[in-house]
């Protein structure tokens, strides 16, 4: 079956712009999580959506937001981009992460560069 | 609070050397534990997992044993190959349904 698909894979924006990233989970997976990966900070949790509801949220400013659609596809948006937002944004899906036995399956990521 | 702590890198080994990457966790209860691997330019892939104490996860020659008494889940491989060069992340489902990741350990294997 198809894996987790993230689009776009690469994008370049300038400071002050906004960006929307998309994630299509594995078919049947209802939980989608987003992570920011940078060389200095490692992997940081942004938020998790389950059945169109945000279930968990990391410690990021309100410029970072997300949503999930009825087909479990998810988008995240970053407004008023800053240089420090340059990172690899990873999406991961699972059937239901509330069960510890479920694993996260990651997409290849969207690499955002802010100039 | 809940956390996963893993050995700082980078780690450089010669081919066929023995690998250990340490990982410990802080949590209440009995978390599920995982090792993920990230190859250059890719997302994270599940390497192995263990869901209860004394479980041993294994895959591709890698092993890790869930040790509740030491709250550890160290990754080991008896003989590394150049193709094992990647970043390795320890992770756990701690305190409910949230995944916690370690900072990652970069491994380079030289021929």
mmCIF file of C-alpha atoms in Angstrom:
data_model
loop_
_atom_site.group_PDB
_atom_site.id
_atom_site.type_symbol
_atom_site.label_atom_id
_atom_site.label_comp_id
_atom_site.label_asym_id
_atom_site.label_seq_id
_atom_site.Cartn_x
_atom_site.Cartn_y
_atom_site.Cartn_z
ATOM 1 C CA UNK A 1 0.000 0.000 0.000
ATOM 2 C CA UNK A 2 1.092 3.557 -0.549
ATOM 3 C CA UNK A 3 3.150 5.187 2.161
ATOM 4 C CA UNK A 4 2.817 8.607 3.695
ATOM 5 C CA UNK A 5 2.994 11.250 0.991
ATOM 6 C CA UNK A 6 4.153 14.773 1.683
ATOM 7 C CA UNK A 7 4.002 17.659 -0.746
ATOM 8 C CA UNK A 8 5.843 19.662 -1.763
ATOM 9 C CA UNK A 9 9.189 17.998 -1.144
ATOM 10 C CA UNK A 10 11.162 21.205 -1.410
ATOM 11 C CA UNK A 11 10.186 24.841 -1.264
ATOM 12 C CA UNK A 12 11.816 28.205 -0.851
ATOM 13 C CA UNK A 13 10.045 31.159 0.713
ATOM 14 C CA UNK A 14 11.036 34.590 1.911
ATOM 15 C CA UNK A 15 10.594 36.062 5.351
ATOM 16 C CA UNK A 16 7.067 37.200 6.086
ATOM 17 C CA UNK A 17 5.421 34.841 3.627
ATOM 18 C CA UNK A 18 3.268 31.941 4.601
ATOM 19 C CA UNK A 19 3.452 28.304 3.580
ATOM 20 C CA UNK A 20 1.098 25.329 3.533
ATOM 21 C CA UNK A 21 2.372 21.774 3.605
ATOM 22 C CA UNK A 22 0.286 18.731 2.836
ATOM 23 C CA UNK A 23 0.338 15.184 4.137
ATOM 24 C CA UNK A 24 -1.612 12.181 2.901
ATOM 25 C CA UNK A 25 -1.475 9.355 5.447
ATOM 26 C CA UNK A 26 -1.498 5.661 4.814
ATOM 27 C CA UNK A 27 -4.977 4.488 3.927
ATOM 28 C CA UNK A 28 -6.862 3.612 7.104
ATOM 29 C CA UNK A 29 -4.614 5.632 9.371
ATOM 30 C CA UNK A 30 -6.572 8.172 11.372
ATOM 31 C CA UNK A 31 -3.803 9.891 13.322
ATOM 32 C CA UNK A 32 -1.435 12.369 11.705
ATOM 33 C CA UNK A 33 1.449 13.991 13.553
ATOM 34 C CA UNK A 34 3.789 16.740 12.435
ATOM 35 C CA UNK A 35 7.410 17.253 13.441
ATOM 36 C CA UNK A 36 10.010 19.891 12.738
ATOM 37 C CA UNK A 37 13.557 18.649 12.270
ATOM 38 C CA UNK A 38 16.537 20.989 12.411
ATOM 39 C CA UNK A 39 20.241 20.264 12.907
ATOM 40 C CA UNK A 40 20.334 22.225 16.143
ATOM 41 C CA UNK A 41 17.063 21.190 17.785
ATOM 42 C CA UNK A 42 16.600 17.673 16.482
ATOM 43 C CA UNK A 43 13.071 16.362 16.069
ATOM 44 C CA UNK A 44 10.427 18.532 17.693
ATOM 45 C CA UNK A 45 6.751 17.669 17.953
ATOM 46 C CA UNK A 46 4.374 20.208 16.446
ATOM 47 C CA UNK A 47 0.916 18.684 16.767
ATOM 48 C CA UNK A 48 -1.183 15.590 16.278
ATOM 49 C CA UNK A 49 -4.590 15.268 14.691
ATOM 50 C CA UNK A 50 -7.040 12.443 15.084
ATOM 51 C CA UNK A 51 -10.459 12.345 13.436
ATOM 52 C CA UNK A 52 -10.189 16.015 12.421
ATOM 53 C CA UNK A 53 -9.413 17.138 15.999
ATOM 54 C CA UNK A 54 -6.121 18.354 17.366
ATOM 55 C CA UNK A 55 -5.311 15.901 20.119
ATOM 56 C CA UNK A 56 -1.835 17.022 21.141
ATOM 57 C CA UNK A 57 0.185 20.150 20.610
ATOM 58 C CA UNK A 58 3.851 20.898 21.031
ATOM 59 C CA UNK A 59 5.461 24.078 22.208
ATOM 60 C CA UNK A 60 5.389 26.178 19.055
ATOM 61 C CA UNK A 61 4.042 29.691 18.518
ATOM 62 C CA UNK A 62 0.596 30.305 17.090
ATOM 63 C CA UNK A 63 2.114 30.976 13.659
ATOM 64 C CA UNK A 64 2.157 27.203 13.296
ATOM 65 C CA UNK A 65 -1.237 25.680 12.725
ATOM 66 C CA UNK A 66 -2.717 22.615 11.192
ATOM 67 C CA UNK A 67 -5.887 20.834 10.329
ATOM 68 C CA UNK A 68 -7.120 17.454 9.305
ATOM 69 C CA UNK A 69 -9.805 16.665 6.781
ATOM 70 C CA UNK A 70 -12.468 13.990 6.864
ATOM 71 C CA UNK A 71 -10.337 11.744 4.653
ATOM 72 C CA UNK A 72 -7.508 12.028 7.251
ATOM 73 C CA UNK A 73 -5.329 14.129 4.977
ATOM 74 C CA UNK A 74 -3.660 16.892 6.911
ATOM 75 C CA UNK A 75 -2.171 20.283 6.214
ATOM 76 C CA UNK A 76 0.053 22.470 8.293
ATOM 77 C CA UNK A 77 0.471 26.167 7.808
ATOM 78 C CA UNK A 78 3.194 28.516 8.933
ATOM 79 C CA UNK A 79 2.457 32.217 8.704
ATOM 80 C CA UNK A 80 4.835 35.162 8.824
ATOM 81 C CA UNK A 81 7.828 32.992 8.093
ATOM 82 C CA UNK A 82 11.087 33.593 9.923
ATOM 83 C CA UNK A 83 14.583 32.471 9.000
ATOM 84 C CA UNK A 84 14.509 30.037 11.910
ATOM 85 C CA UNK A 85 11.572 28.201 10.353
ATOM 86 C CA UNK A 86 13.915 26.679 7.799
ATOM 87 C CA UNK A 87 13.704 22.980 8.504
ATOM 88 C CA UNK A 88 12.589 19.582 7.358
ATOM 89 C CA UNK A 89 8.929 19.136 8.242
ATOM 90 C CA UNK A 90 7.976 15.531 8.749
ATOM 91 C CA UNK A 91 4.523 14.069 8.798
ATOM 92 C CA UNK A 92 3.789 10.701 10.354
ATOM 93 C CA UNK A 93 0.621 8.649 10.429
ATOM 94 C CA UNK A 94 -0.630 5.797 12.554
ATOM 95 C CA UNK A 95 -3.873 3.934 12.927
ATOM 96 C CA UNK A 96 -4.328 5.382 16.380
ATOM 97 C CA UNK A 97 -1.313 6.548 18.324
ATOM 98 C CA UNK A 98 -3.206 6.234 21.615
ATOM 99 C CA UNK A 99 -2.251 2.592 21.538
ATOM 100 C CA UNK A 100 1.409 2.186 22.311
ATOM 101 C CA UNK A 101 1.658 -0.766 19.985
ATOM 102 C CA UNK A 102 0.938 1.404 16.997
ATOM 103 C CA UNK A 103 3.957 2.736 15.190
ATOM 104 C CA UNK A 104 4.421 6.003 13.381
ATOM 105 C CA UNK A 105 5.061 5.773 9.665
ATOM 106 C CA UNK A 106 6.859 8.825 8.345
ATOM 107 C CA UNK A 107 6.791 10.570 5.030
ATOM 108 C CA UNK A 108 9.945 11.763 3.295
ATOM 109 C CA UNK A 109 9.403 15.289 4.526
ATOM 110 C CA UNK A 110 9.028 18.768 3.108
ATOM 111 C CA UNK A 111 12.215 20.785 3.193
ATOM 112 C CA UNK A 112 11.476 24.460 3.716
ATOM 113 C CA UNK A 113 14.092 27.112 3.182
ATOM 114 C CA UNK A 114 13.301 30.641 4.296
ATOM 115 C CA UNK A 115 15.441 33.393 2.763
ATOM 116 C CA UNK B 1 8.759 14.833 33.162
ATOM 117 C CA UNK B 2 8.693 12.321 30.343
ATOM 118 C CA UNK B 3 11.771 12.165 28.158
ATOM 119 C CA UNK B 4 13.992 10.000 26.007
ATOM 120 C CA UNK B 5 17.735 10.488 26.215
ATOM 121 C CA UNK B 6 20.159 8.929 23.803
ATOM 122 C CA UNK B 7 23.875 8.923 23.301
ATOM 123 C CA UNK B 8 25.299 11.981 21.632
ATOM 124 C CA UNK B 9 27.072 11.534 18.352
ATOM 125 C CA UNK B 10 28.504 11.519 15.919
ATOM 126 C CA UNK B 11 29.768 7.963 16.010
ATOM 127 C CA UNK B 12 32.338 6.731 13.499
ATOM 128 C CA UNK B 13 33.130 3.035 13.225
ATOM 129 C CA UNK B 14 35.064 0.814 10.894
ATOM 130 C CA UNK B 15 33.164 -1.796 8.934
ATOM 131 C CA UNK B 16 32.483 -4.983 10.958
ATOM 132 C CA UNK B 17 32.875 -3.161 14.280
ATOM 133 C CA UNK B 18 30.400 -3.593 17.137
ATOM 134 C CA UNK B 19 27.824 -0.858 17.604
ATOM 135 C CA UNK B 20 26.081 0.291 20.754
ATOM 136 C CA UNK B 21 23.907 3.384 20.958
ATOM 137 C CA UNK B 22 22.598 4.027 24.437
ATOM 138 C CA UNK B 23 19.034 5.101 25.113
ATOM 139 C CA UNK B 24 17.240 5.662 28.396
ATOM 140 C CA UNK B 25 13.775 6.938 29.155
ATOM 141 C CA UNK B 26 11.959 8.694 31.953
ATOM 142 C CA UNK B 27 8.287 7.872 32.267
ATOM 143 C CA UNK B 28 5.666 6.393 34.504
ATOM 144 C CA UNK B 29 4.101 3.103 33.608
ATOM 145 C CA UNK B 30 5.264 0.824 30.833
ATOM 146 C CA UNK B 31 5.950 2.707 27.632
ATOM 147 C CA UNK B 32 6.395 1.146 24.219
ATOM 148 C CA UNK B 33 9.878 1.767 22.869
ATOM 149 C CA UNK B 34 11.192 2.139 19.344
ATOM 150 C CA UNK B 35 14.282 2.706 17.283
ATOM 151 C CA UNK B 36 13.913 4.626 14.058
ATOM 152 C CA UNK B 37 16.557 5.154 11.373
ATOM 153 C CA UNK B 38 16.873 8.063 8.964
ATOM 154 C CA UNK B 39 18.944 7.710 5.823
ATOM 155 C CA UNK B 40 20.157 10.844 4.036
ATOM 156 C CA UNK B 41 17.361 12.732 2.313
ATOM 157 C CA UNK B 42 14.642 10.505 3.694
ATOM 158 C CA UNK B 43 12.106 10.412 6.501
ATOM 159 C CA UNK B 44 12.369 8.181 9.542
ATOM 160 C CA UNK B 45 11.814 4.453 9.185
ATOM 161 C CA UNK B 46 10.925 2.072 11.975
ATOM 162 C CA UNK B 47 13.874 -0.179 12.717
ATOM 163 C CA UNK B 48 12.543 -2.180 15.659
ATOM 164 C CA UNK B 49 10.242 -1.952 18.650
ATOM 165 C CA UNK B 50 9.429 -3.521 22.002
ATOM 166 C CA UNK B 51 6.171 -3.119 23.858
ATOM 167 C CA UNK B 52 6.871 -4.647 27.258
ATOM 168 C CA UNK B 53 9.685 -5.295 29.687
ATOM 169 C CA UNK B 54 12.291 -7.877 28.636
ATOM 170 C CA UNK B 55 11.039 -7.839 25.058
ATOM 171 C CA UNK B 56 13.790 -7.886 22.463
ATOM 172 C CA UNK B 57 13.198 -6.108 19.201
ATOM 173 C CA UNK B 58 15.339 -7.108 16.234
ATOM 174 C CA UNK B 59 15.656 -6.275 12.562
ATOM 175 C CA UNK B 60 18.441 -6.256 9.949
ATOM 176 C CA UNK B 61 20.969 -7.492 12.507
ATOM 177 C CA UNK B 62 20.090 -4.749 15.005
ATOM 178 C CA UNK B 63 18.774 -5.627 18.437
ATOM 179 C CA UNK B 64 17.491 -3.777 21.486
ATOM 180 C CA UNK B 65 16.184 -5.165 24.767
ATOM 181 C CA UNK B 66 13.606 -3.351 26.882
ATOM 182 C CA UNK B 67 15.145 -3.180 30.380
ATOM 183 C CA UNK B 68 12.650 -1.831 32.872
ATOM 184 C CA UNK B 69 15.029 -2.006 35.818
ATOM 185 C CA UNK B 70 17.432 0.385 34.097
ATOM 186 C CA UNK B 71 14.792 2.162 31.966
ATOM 187 C CA UNK B 72 16.944 1.506 28.938
ATOM 188 C CA UNK B 73 16.603 0.361 25.349
ATOM 189 C CA UNK B 74 20.132 0.305 23.950
ATOM 190 C CA UNK B 75 20.613 -0.429 20.250
ATOM 191 C CA UNK B 76 23.277 -2.972 19.274
ATOM 192 C CA UNK B 77 24.652 -4.565 16.153
ATOM 193 C CA UNK B 78 27.460 -7.067 16.100
ATOM 194 C CA UNK B 79 29.013 -6.104 12.762
ATOM 195 C CA UNK B 80 28.145 -2.819 11.082
ATOM 196 C CA UNK B 81 28.281 -2.201 7.354
ATOM 197 C CA UNK B 82 28.825 0.954 5.336
ATOM 198 C CA UNK B 83 25.127 0.831 4.426
ATOM 199 C CA UNK B 84 24.237 1.268 8.115
ATOM 200 C CA UNK B 85 25.471 4.854 7.987
ATOM 201 C CA UNK B 86 22.457 6.922 9.035
ATOM 202 C CA UNK B 87 20.939 8.806 11.953
ATOM 203 C CA UNK B 88 19.326 6.643 14.630
ATOM 204 C CA UNK B 89 16.523 7.863 16.871
ATOM 205 C CA UNK B 90 15.291 6.270 20.044
ATOM 206 C CA UNK B 91 11.619 6.927 20.790
ATOM 207 C CA UNK B 92 8.924 5.979 23.235
ATOM 208 C CA UNK B 93 5.220 6.390 23.754
ATOM 209 C CA UNK B 94 5.369 7.989 27.182
ATOM 210 C CA UNK B 95 2.667 9.435 29.378
ATOM 211 C CA UNK B 96 -0.319 8.632 27.210
ATOM 212 C CA UNK B 97 -0.382 8.643 23.452
ATOM 213 C CA UNK B 98 2.456 10.986 22.604
ATOM 214 C CA UNK B 99 5.717 9.904 21.033
ATOM 215 C CA UNK B 100 8.911 11.278 22.509
ATOM 216 C CA UNK B 101 12.098 11.177 20.433
ATOM 217 C CA UNK B 102 15.717 11.345 21.413
ATOM 218 C CA UNK B 103 18.009 13.836 19.727
ATOM 219 C CA UNK B 104 19.358 11.317 17.242
ATOM 220 C CA UNK B 105 22.784 9.736 16.878
ATOM 221 C CA UNK B 106 24.618 10.031 13.599
ATOM 222 C CA UNK B 107 26.542 6.899 12.626
ATOM 223 C CA UNK B 108 29.188 6.801 9.926
ATOM 224 C CA UNK B 109 30.724 3.478 8.991
ATOM 225 C CA UNK B 110 33.989 3.629 7.059
ATOM 226 C CA UNK B 111 35.286 0.790 4.882
#
